[in-house]
Amino acid sequence: ADFSNSDLTNVSLFGANLEGANLTGANVSLANLGQSNLEGANLTQTNAAGAIMSSARFNSKTVIDGADFTDVIVRKDVNDLLCKLAKGTNEKTGVDTRESLNCF
């Protein structure tokens, strides 16, 4: 699925199969992505600030370069994986991806 540069603010994608989806530059802030499958998805420059991502699935093929995860809560093991993948700064929000995930 191609959601690149889409405004999905406040949209419910609960449980959606977004495996391999292109979310480059999308705004999913405040969206419900709980229990969604984001394995292999491209979230480059995505604004996910405040999105619900509880029990969402990611893997090492998920791309999060420049994504903003401010105020997104995920399990510690998921956060650890995302921190390994995280790099860059979101061009629209100015937030560093690693900082938004509280990577230390």
Short mmCIF file of C-alpha atoms in Angstrom, two decimals:
data_model
loop_
_atom_site.label_atom_id
_atom_site.label_comp_id
_atom_site.label_asym_id
_atom_site.label_seq_id
_atom_site.Cartn_x
_atom_site.Cartn_y
_atom_site.Cartn_z
CA ALA A 1 0.00 0.00 0.00
CA ASP A 2 1.24 3.50 -0.79
CA PHE A 3 0.37 6.11 1.83
CA SER A 4 3.36 8.34 1.06
CA ASN A 5 2.80 11.99 1.97
CA SER A 6 -0.76 11.20 3.14
CA ASP A 7 -2.44 13.01 6.02
CA LEU A 8 -3.67 10.20 8.27
CA THR A 9 -3.97 12.35 11.40
CA ASN A 10 -6.42 10.80 13.91
CA VAL A 11 -7.20 7.91 11.53
CA SER A 12 -7.78 4.45 12.99
CA LEU A 13 -5.59 1.81 11.40
CA PHE A 14 -6.01 -0.51 14.37
CA GLY A 15 -4.88 -4.02 13.47
CA ALA A 16 -4.13 -3.03 9.87
CA ASN A 17 -1.71 -5.12 7.84
CA LEU A 18 0.75 -2.48 6.67
CA GLU A 19 3.58 -4.92 6.01
CA GLY A 20 5.88 -3.36 3.42
CA ALA A 21 3.68 -0.25 3.14
CA ASN A 22 5.14 3.05 2.00
CA LEU A 23 4.41 5.70 4.64
CA THR A 24 7.25 8.02 3.56
CA GLY A 25 6.45 11.58 4.63
CA ALA A 26 3.02 10.59 5.95
CA ASN A 27 1.44 12.30 8.94
CA VAL A 28 0.06 9.62 11.27
CA SER A 29 0.14 11.85 14.35
CA LEU A 30 -2.54 10.92 16.88
CA ALA A 31 -3.56 7.95 14.68
CA ASN A 32 -4.40 4.56 16.16
CA LEU A 33 -1.91 2.01 14.83
CA GLY A 34 -2.37 -0.37 17.74
CA GLN A 35 -1.76 -4.02 16.84
CA SER A 36 -0.89 -3.05 13.26
CA ASN A 37 1.76 -4.90 11.28
CA LEU A 38 4.51 -2.46 10.26
CA GLU A 39 7.10 -5.11 9.45
CA GLY A 40 9.16 -3.94 6.48
CA ALA A 41 7.19 -0.68 6.23
CA ASN A 42 8.94 2.51 5.13
CA LEU A 43 8.32 5.25 7.70
CA THR A 44 11.02 7.62 6.40
CA GLN A 45 10.17 11.19 7.48
CA THR A 46 6.84 10.04 8.95
CA ASN A 47 5.33 12.17 11.72
CA ALA A 48 3.94 9.68 14.25
CA ALA A 49 3.85 12.08 17.21
CA GLY A 50 1.24 11.00 19.73
CA ALA A 51 0.16 7.99 17.69
CA ILE A 52 -1.06 4.87 19.46
CA MET A 53 1.28 2.02 18.56
CA SER A 54 0.71 -0.40 21.40
CA SER A 55 1.40 -3.96 20.26
CA ALA A 56 2.30 -2.77 16.75
CA ARG A 57 4.82 -5.06 15.07
CA PHE A 58 8.11 -3.85 13.57
CA ASN A 59 11.15 -5.76 12.34
CA SER A 60 14.71 -5.05 11.22
CA LYS A 61 13.45 -4.29 7.69
CA THR A 62 11.25 -1.42 8.93
CA VAL A 63 12.78 1.91 7.85
CA ILE A 64 12.35 4.82 10.27
CA ASP A 65 14.94 7.34 9.00
CA GLY A 66 13.85 10.81 10.14
CA ALA A 67 10.59 9.58 11.69
CA ASP A 68 9.19 11.49 14.70
CA PHE A 69 7.94 9.17 17.47
CA THR A 70 7.37 11.90 20.09
CA ASP A 71 5.01 10.66 22.85
CA VAL A 72 4.60 7.23 21.21
CA ILE A 73 4.56 4.41 23.74
CA VAL A 74 5.80 0.97 22.71
CA ARG A 75 7.07 -2.03 24.67
CA LYS A 76 10.71 -1.89 25.76
CA ASP A 77 11.79 -4.65 23.35
CA VAL A 78 10.14 -2.79 20.46
CA ASN A 79 11.74 0.49 21.55
CA ASP A 80 15.14 -1.24 21.72
CA LEU A 81 14.71 -2.50 18.14
CA LEU A 82 13.59 0.92 16.89
CA CYS A 83 16.58 2.55 18.59
CA LYS A 84 18.89 0.23 16.63
CA LEU A 85 17.23 1.38 13.40
CA ALA A 86 16.82 5.06 14.29
CA LYS A 87 18.73 7.81 12.52
CA GLY A 88 18.09 11.23 11.09
CA THR A 89 15.88 14.19 11.88
CA ASN A 90 12.32 14.81 10.77
CA GLU A 91 12.40 17.63 8.21
CA LYS A 92 8.96 19.01 9.14
CA THR A 93 9.04 18.76 12.96
CA GLY A 94 12.80 19.19 13.42
CA VAL A 95 12.83 16.30 15.91
CA ASP A 96 15.70 13.80 15.95
CA THR A 97 14.41 10.23 15.55
CA ARG A 98 16.60 8.78 18.31
CA GLU A 99 15.61 11.59 20.67
CA SER A 100 11.90 11.05 19.96
CA LEU A 101 12.32 7.40 20.97
CA ASN A 102 14.33 8.31 24.10
CA CYS A 103 17.26 6.20 22.89
CA PHE A 104 20.18 6.35 25.27
#
